[in-house]
PDB file of C-alpha atoms and ligand atoms in Angstrom:
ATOM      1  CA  UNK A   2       7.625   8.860  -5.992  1.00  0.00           C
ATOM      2  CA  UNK A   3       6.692   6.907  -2.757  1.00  0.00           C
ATOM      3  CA  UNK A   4       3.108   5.462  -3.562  1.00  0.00           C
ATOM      4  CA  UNK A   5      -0.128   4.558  -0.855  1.00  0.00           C
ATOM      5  CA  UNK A   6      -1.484   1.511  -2.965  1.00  0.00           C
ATOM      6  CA  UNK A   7      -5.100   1.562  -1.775  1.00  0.00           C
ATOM      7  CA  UNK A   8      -7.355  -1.673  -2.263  1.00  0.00           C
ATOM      8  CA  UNK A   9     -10.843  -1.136  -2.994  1.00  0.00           C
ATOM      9  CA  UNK A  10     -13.671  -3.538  -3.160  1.00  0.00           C
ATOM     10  CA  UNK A  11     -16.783  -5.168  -1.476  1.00  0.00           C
ATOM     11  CA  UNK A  12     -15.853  -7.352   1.785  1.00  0.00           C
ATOM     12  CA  UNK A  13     -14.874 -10.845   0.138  1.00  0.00           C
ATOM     13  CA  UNK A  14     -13.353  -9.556  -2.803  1.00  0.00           C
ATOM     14  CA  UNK A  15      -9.887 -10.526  -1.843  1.00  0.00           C
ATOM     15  CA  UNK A  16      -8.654  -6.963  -0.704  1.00  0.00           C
ATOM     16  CA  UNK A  17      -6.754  -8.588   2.698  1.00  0.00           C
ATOM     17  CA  UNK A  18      -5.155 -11.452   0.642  1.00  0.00           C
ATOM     18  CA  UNK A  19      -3.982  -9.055  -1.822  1.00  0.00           C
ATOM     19  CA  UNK A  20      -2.896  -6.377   0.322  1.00  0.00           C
ATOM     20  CA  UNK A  21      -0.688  -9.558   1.917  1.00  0.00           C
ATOM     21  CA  UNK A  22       0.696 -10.292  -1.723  1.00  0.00           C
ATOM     22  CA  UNK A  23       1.530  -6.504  -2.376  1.00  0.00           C
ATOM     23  CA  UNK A  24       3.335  -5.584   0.798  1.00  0.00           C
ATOM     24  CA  UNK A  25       5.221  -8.169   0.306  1.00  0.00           C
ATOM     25  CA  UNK A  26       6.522  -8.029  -3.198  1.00  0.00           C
ATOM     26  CA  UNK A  27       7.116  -4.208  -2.909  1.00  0.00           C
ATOM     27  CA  UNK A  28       8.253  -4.729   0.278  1.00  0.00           C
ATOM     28  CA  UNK A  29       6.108  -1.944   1.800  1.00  0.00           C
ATOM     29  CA  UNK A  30       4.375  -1.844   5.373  1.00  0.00           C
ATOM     30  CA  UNK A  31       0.804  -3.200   5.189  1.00  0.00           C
ATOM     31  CA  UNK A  32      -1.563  -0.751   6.553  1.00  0.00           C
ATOM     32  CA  UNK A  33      -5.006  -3.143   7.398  1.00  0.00           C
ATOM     33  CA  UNK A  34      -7.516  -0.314   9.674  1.00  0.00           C
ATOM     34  CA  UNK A  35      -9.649  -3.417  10.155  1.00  0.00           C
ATOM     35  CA  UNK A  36      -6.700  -4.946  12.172  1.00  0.00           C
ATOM     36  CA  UNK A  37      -5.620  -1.985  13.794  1.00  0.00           C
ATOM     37  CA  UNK A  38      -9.055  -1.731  15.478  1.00  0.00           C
ATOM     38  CA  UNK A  39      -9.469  -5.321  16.226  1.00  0.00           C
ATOM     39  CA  UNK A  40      -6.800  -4.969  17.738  1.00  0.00           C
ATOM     40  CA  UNK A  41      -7.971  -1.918  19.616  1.00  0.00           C
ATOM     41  CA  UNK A  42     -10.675  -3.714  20.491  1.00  0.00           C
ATOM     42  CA  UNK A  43      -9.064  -6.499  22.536  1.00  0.00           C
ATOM     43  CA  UNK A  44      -8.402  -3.837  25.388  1.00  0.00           C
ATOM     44  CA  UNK A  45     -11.732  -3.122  27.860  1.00  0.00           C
ATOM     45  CA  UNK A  46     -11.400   0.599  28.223  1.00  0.00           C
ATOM     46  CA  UNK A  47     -14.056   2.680  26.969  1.00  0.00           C
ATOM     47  CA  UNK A  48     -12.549   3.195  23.294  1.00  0.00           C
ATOM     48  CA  UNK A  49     -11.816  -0.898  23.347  1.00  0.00           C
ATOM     49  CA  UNK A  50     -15.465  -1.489  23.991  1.00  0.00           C
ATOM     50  CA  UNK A  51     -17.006   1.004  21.686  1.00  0.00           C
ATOM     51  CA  UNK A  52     -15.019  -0.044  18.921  1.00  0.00           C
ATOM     52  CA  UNK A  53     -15.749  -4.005  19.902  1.00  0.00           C
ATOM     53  CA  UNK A  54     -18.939  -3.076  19.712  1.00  0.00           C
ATOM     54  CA  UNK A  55     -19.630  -1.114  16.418  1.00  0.00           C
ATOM     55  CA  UNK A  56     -17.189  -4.274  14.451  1.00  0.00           C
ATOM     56  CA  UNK A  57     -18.948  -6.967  15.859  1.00  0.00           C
ATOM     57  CA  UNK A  58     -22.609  -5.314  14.372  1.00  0.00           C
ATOM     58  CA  UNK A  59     -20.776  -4.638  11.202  1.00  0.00           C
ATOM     59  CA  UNK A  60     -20.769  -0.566  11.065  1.00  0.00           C
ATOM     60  CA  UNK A  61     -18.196   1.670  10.879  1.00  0.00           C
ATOM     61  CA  UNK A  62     -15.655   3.331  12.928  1.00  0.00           C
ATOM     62  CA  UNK A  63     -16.027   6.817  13.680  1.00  0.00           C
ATOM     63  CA  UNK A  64     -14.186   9.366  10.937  1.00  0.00           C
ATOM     64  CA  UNK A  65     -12.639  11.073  13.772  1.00  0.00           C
ATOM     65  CA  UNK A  66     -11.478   7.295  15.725  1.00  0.00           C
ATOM     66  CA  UNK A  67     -10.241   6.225  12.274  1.00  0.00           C
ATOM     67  CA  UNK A  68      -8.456  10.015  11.392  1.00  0.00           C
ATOM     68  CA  UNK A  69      -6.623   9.431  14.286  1.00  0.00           C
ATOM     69  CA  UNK A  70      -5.409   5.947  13.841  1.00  0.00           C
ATOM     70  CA  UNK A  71      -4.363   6.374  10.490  1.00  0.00           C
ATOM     71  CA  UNK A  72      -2.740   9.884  11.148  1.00  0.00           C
ATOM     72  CA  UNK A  73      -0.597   8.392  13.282  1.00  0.00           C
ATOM     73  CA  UNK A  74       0.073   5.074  11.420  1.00  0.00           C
ATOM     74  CA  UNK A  75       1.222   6.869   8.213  1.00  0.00           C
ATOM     75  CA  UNK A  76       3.372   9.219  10.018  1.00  0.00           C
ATOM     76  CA  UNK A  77       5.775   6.258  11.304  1.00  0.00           C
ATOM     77  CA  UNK A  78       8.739   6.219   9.739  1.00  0.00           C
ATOM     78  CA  UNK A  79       8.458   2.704   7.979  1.00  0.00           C
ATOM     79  CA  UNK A  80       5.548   4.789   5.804  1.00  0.00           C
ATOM     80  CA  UNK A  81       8.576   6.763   4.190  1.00  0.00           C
ATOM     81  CA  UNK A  82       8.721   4.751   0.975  1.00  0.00           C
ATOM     82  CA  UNK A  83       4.678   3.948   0.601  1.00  0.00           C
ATOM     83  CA  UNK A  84       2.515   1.614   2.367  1.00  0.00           C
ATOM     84  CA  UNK A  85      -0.425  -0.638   1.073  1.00  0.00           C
ATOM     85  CA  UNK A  86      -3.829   0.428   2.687  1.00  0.00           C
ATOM     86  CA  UNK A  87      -6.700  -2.386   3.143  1.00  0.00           C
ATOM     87  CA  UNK A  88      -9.945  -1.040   4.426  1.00  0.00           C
ATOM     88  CA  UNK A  89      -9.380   2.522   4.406  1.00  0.00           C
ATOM     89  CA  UNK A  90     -10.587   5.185   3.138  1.00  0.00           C
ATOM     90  CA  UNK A  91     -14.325   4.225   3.234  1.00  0.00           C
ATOM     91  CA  UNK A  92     -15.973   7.442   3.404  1.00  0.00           C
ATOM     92  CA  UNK A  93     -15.890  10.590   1.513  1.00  0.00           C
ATOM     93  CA  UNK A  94     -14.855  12.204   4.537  1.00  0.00           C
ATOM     94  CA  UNK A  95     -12.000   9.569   5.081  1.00  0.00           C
ATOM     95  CA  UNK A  96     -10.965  10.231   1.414  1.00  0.00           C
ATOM     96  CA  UNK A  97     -10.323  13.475   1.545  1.00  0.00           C
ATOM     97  CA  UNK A  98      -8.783  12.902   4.573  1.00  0.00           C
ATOM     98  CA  UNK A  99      -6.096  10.699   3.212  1.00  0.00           C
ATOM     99  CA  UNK A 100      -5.447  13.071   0.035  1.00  0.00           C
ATOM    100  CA  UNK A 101      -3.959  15.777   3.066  1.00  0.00           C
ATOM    101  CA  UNK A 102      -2.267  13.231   4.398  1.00  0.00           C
ATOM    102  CA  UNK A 103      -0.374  12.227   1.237  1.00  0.00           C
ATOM    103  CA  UNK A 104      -0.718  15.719  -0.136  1.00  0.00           C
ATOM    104  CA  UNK A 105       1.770  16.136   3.241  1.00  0.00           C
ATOM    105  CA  UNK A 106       4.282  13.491   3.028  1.00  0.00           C
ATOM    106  CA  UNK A 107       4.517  13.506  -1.058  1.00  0.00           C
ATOM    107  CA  UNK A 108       2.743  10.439  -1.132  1.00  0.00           C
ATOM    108  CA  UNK A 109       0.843   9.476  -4.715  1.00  0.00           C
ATOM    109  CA  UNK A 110      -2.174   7.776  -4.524  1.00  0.00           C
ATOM    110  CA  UNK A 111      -3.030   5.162  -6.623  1.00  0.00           C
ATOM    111  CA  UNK A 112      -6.435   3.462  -5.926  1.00  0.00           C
ATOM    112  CA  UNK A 113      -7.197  -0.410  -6.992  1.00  0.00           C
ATOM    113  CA  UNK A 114     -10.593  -1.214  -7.153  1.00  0.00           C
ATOM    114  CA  UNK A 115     -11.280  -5.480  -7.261  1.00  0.00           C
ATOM    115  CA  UNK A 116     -14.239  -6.021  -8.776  1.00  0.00           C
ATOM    116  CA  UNK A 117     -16.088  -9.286  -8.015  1.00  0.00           C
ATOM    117  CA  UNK A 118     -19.589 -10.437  -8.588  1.00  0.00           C
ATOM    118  CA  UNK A 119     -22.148 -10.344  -5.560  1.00  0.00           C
ATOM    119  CA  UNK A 120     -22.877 -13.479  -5.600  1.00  0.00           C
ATOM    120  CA  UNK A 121     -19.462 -15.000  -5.144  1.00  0.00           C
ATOM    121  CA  UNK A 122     -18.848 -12.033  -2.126  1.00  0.00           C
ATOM    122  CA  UNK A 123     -21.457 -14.178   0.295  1.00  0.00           C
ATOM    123  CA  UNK A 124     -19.682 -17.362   0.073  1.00  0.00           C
ATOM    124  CA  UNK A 125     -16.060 -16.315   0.470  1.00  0.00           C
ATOM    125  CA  UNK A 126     -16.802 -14.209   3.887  1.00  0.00           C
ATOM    126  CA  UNK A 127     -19.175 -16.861   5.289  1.00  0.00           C
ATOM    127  CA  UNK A 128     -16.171 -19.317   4.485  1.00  0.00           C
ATOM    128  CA  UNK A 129     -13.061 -17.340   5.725  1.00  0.00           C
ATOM    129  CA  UNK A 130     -10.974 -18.098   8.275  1.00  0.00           C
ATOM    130  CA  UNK A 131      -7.579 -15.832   9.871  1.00  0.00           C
ATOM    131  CA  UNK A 132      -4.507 -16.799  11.595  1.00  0.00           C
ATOM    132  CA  UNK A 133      -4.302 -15.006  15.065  1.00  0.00           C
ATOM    133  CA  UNK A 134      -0.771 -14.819  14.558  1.00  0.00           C
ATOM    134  CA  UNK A 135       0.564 -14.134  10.675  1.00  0.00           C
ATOM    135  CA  UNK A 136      -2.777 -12.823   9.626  1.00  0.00           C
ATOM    136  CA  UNK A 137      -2.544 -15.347   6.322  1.00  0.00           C
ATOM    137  CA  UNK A 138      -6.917 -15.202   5.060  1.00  0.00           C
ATOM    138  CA  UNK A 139      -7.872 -19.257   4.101  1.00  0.00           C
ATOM    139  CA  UNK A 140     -11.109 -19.921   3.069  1.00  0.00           C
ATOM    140  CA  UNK A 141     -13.416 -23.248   4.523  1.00  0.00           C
ATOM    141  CA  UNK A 142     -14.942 -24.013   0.611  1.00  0.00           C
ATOM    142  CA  UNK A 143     -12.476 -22.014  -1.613  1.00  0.00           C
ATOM    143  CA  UNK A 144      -8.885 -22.107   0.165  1.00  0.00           C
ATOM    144  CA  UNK A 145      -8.881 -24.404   3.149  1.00  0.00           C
ATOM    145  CA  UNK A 146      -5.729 -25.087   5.280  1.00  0.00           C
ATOM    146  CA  UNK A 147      -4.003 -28.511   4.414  1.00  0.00           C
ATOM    147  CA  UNK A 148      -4.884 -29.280   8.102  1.00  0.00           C
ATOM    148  CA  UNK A 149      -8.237 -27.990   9.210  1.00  0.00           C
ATOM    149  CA  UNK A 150      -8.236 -25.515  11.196  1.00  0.00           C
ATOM    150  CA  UNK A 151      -4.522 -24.759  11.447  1.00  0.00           C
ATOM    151  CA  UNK A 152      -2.160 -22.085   9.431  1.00  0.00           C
ATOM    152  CA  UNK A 153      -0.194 -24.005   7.193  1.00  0.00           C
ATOM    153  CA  UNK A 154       2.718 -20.905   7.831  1.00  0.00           C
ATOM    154  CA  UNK A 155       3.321 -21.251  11.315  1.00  0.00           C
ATOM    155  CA  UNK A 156       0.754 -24.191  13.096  1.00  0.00           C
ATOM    156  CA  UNK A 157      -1.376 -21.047  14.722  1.00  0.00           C
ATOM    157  CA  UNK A 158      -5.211 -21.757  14.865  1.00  0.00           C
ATOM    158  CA  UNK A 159      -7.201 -20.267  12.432  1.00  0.00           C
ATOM    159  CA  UNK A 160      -9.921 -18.068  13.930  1.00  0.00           C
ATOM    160  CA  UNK A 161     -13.414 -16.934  12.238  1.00  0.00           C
ATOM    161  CA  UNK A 162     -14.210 -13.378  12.576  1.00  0.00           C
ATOM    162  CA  UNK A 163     -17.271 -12.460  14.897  1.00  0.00           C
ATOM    163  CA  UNK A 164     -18.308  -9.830  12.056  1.00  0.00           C
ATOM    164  CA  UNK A 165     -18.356 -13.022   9.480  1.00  0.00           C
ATOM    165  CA  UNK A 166     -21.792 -13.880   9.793  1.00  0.00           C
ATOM    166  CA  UNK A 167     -24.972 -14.293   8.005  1.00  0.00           C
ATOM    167  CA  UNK A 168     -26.728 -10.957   9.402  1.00  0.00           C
ATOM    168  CA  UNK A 169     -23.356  -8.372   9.981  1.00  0.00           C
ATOM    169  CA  UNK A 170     -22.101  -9.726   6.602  1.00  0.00           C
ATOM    170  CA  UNK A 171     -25.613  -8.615   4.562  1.00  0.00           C
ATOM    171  CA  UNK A 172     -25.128  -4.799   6.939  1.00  0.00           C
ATOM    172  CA  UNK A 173     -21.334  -4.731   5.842  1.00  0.00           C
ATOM    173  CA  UNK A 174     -22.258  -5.163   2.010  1.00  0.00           C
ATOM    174  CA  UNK A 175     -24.965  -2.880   1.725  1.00  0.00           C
ATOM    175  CA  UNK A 176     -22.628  -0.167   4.001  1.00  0.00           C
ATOM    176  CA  UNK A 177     -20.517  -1.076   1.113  1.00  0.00           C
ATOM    177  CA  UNK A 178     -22.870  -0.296  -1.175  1.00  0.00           C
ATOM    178  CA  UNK A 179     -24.245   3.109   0.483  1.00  0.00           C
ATOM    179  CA  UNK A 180     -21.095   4.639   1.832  1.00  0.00           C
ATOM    180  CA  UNK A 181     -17.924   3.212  -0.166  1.00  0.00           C
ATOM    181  CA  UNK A 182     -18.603   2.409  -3.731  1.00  0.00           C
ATOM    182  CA  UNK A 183     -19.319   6.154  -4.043  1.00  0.00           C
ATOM    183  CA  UNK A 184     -15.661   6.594  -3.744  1.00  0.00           C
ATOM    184  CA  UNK A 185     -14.949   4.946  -6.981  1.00  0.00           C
ATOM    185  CA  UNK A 186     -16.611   8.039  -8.900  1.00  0.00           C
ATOM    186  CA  UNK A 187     -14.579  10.555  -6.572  1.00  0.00           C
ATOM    187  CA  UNK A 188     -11.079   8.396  -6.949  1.00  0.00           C
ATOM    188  CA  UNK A 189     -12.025   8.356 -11.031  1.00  0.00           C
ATOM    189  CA  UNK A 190     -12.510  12.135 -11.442  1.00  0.00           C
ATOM    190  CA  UNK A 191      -9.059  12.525  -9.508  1.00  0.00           C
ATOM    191  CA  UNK A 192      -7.522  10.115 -12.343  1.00  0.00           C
ATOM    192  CA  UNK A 193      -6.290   7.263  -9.332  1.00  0.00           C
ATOM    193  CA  UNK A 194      -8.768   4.810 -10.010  1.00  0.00           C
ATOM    194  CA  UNK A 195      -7.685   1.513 -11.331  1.00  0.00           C
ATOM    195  CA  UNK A 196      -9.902  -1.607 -11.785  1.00  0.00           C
ATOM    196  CA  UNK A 197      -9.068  -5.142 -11.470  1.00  0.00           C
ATOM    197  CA  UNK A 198     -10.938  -8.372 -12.248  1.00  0.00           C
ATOM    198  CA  UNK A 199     -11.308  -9.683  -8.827  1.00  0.00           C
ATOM    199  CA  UNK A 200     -12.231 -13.447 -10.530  1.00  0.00           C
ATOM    200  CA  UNK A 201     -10.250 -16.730 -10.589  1.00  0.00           C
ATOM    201  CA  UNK A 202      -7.550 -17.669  -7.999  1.00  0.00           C
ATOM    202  CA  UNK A 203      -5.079 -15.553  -5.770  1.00  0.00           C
ATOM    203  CA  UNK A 204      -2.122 -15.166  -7.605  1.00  0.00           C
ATOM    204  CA  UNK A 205      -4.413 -14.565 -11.141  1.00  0.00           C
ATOM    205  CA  UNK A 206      -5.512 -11.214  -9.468  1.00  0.00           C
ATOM    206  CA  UNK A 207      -2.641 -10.104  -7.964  1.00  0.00           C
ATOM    207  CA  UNK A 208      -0.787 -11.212 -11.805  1.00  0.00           C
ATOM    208  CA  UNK A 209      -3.303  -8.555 -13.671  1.00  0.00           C
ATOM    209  CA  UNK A 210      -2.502  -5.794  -9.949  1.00  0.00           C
ATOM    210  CA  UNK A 211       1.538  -6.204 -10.599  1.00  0.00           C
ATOM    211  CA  UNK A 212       0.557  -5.871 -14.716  1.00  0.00           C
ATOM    212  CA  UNK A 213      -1.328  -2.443 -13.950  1.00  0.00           C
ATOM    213  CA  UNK A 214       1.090  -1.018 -11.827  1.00  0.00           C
ATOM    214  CA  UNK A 215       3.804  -2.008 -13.945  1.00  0.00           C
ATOM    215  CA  UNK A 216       2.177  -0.072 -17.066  1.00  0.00           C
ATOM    216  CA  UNK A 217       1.549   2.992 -14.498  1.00  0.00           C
ATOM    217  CA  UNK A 218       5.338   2.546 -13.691  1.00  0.00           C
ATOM    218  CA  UNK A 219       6.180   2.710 -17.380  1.00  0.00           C
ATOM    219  CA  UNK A 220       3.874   5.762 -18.505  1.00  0.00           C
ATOM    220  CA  UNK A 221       6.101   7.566 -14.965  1.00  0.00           C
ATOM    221  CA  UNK A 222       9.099   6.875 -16.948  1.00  0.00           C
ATOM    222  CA  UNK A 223       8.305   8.138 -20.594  1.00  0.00           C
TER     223      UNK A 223
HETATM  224  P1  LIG B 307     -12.153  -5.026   7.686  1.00  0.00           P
HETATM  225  O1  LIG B 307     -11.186  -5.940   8.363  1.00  0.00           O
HETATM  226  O2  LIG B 307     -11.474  -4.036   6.767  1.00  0.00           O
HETATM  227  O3  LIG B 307     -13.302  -5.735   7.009  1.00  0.00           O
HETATM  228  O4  LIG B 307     -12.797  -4.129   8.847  1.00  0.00           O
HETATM  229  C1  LIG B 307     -13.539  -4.740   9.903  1.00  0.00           C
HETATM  230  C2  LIG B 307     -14.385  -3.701  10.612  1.00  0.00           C
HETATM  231  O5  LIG B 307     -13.544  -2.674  11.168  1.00  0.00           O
HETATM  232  C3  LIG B 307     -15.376  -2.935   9.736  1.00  0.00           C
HETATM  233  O6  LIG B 307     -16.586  -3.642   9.532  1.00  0.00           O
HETATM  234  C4  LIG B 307     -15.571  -1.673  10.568  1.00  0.00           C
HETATM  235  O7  LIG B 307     -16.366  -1.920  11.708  1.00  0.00           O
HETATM  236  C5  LIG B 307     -14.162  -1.400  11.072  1.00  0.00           C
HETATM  237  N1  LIG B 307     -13.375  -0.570  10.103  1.00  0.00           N
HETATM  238  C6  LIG B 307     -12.219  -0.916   9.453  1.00  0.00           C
HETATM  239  N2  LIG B 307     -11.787   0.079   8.662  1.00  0.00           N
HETATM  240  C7  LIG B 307     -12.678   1.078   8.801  1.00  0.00           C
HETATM  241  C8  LIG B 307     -12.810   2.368   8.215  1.00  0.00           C
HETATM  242  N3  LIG B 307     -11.938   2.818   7.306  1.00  0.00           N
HETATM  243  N4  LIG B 307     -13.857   3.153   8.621  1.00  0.00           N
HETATM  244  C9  LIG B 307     -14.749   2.712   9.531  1.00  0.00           C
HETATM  245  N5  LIG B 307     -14.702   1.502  10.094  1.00  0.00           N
HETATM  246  C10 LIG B 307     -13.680   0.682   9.750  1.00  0.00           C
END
């Protein structure tokens, strides 16, 4: 059955790096909201700026602006097989939102929640860095680029996100906190919640994801 992977978990848990790691071995489209309204945001009409805006204070995106964009993301025909979704849903109303959709196109969900400690959450955002171009996530104290500054992939720049400072990261955690970790108790009384050990390095995390949805896999089958 085609599967939406969703990642779950604080900013700075490692949700974008895995979501990278994922789409790749599964070969499925990765499905980031976060980029899809940066993105957005680049362009100075009205919706550009509003978005801008609200991401650069560290709220969130209007349920109706982000029904929209993932409605019509999910719908494209690379979405057939399953997609990986990073950042989305985040609300309650965005949940039950994406159970229609996938209700619709015969899509399970299966919901991975990477759980980290708080205090090692601060560090990692405050330290991260993006490529403009392949989107690979390095990190200034934890995972820096062999030259600094520079993607090690393709020689792009590396670019810190406005919303990773010291002020929008403390707003986007307790959001977190307020809005999204609720969704853990709705995603375990549907029976789609999965938690990971968000500690240690990269490929140690994404080891003990591939492990869980390789068991999942298995129980399908019997
Ligand atoms: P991210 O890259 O996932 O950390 O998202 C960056 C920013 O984009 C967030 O702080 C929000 O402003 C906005 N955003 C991304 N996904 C959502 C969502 N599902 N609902 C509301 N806002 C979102």
């Amino acid at each position: 059955m085609p599967e939406i992977i969703v990642l779950m978990g604080p900013q700075g848990a490692g949700k974008g790096t895995q979501a990278h790691l994922l789409a790749e071995r599964f070969n499925l489209p990765l499905v980031a909201t976060g980029d899809i309204l940066r993105e957005m945001a680049l362009s100075d009409a009205p919706l550009g700026l509003q978005i801008r805006a609200v991401q650069a204070a560290g709220q969130l995106v209007s349920d109706d602006i982000l029904a929209e964009v993932v409605k019509t993301r999910l719908s494209r025909s690379d979405c057939e097989a399953g997609c990986i979704l990073d950042g989305f849903p985040r609300t309650l109303p965005q949940a039950k939102l994406l159970e229609s959709i996938a209700g619709d196109l015969g899509h399970r969900i299966t919901v991975m929640s990477i759980e980290l400690p708080r205090e090692f959450l601060f560090k990692r955002l405050a330290g991260r860095q993006t490529c403009g171009v392949c989107g690979a996530i390095y990190n200034e104290y934890f995972k820096p680029g062999k030259k600094e500054g520079v993607c090690d992939v393709d020689g792009q720049a590396l670019f810190t996100r406005s919303d990773d400072n010291e002020e929008s990261i403390a707003q986007r955690l307790s959001l977190y906190d307020e809005k999204t970790r609720p969704l853990l108790d709705y995603y375990a009384s549907l029976g789609r919640l999965q938690r990971v050990d968000g500690t240690g390095a990269p490929d140690e995390v994404f080891g003990r994801i591939v492990k869980i949805l390789g068991k999942q896999t298995a129980s399908d089958a019997s």
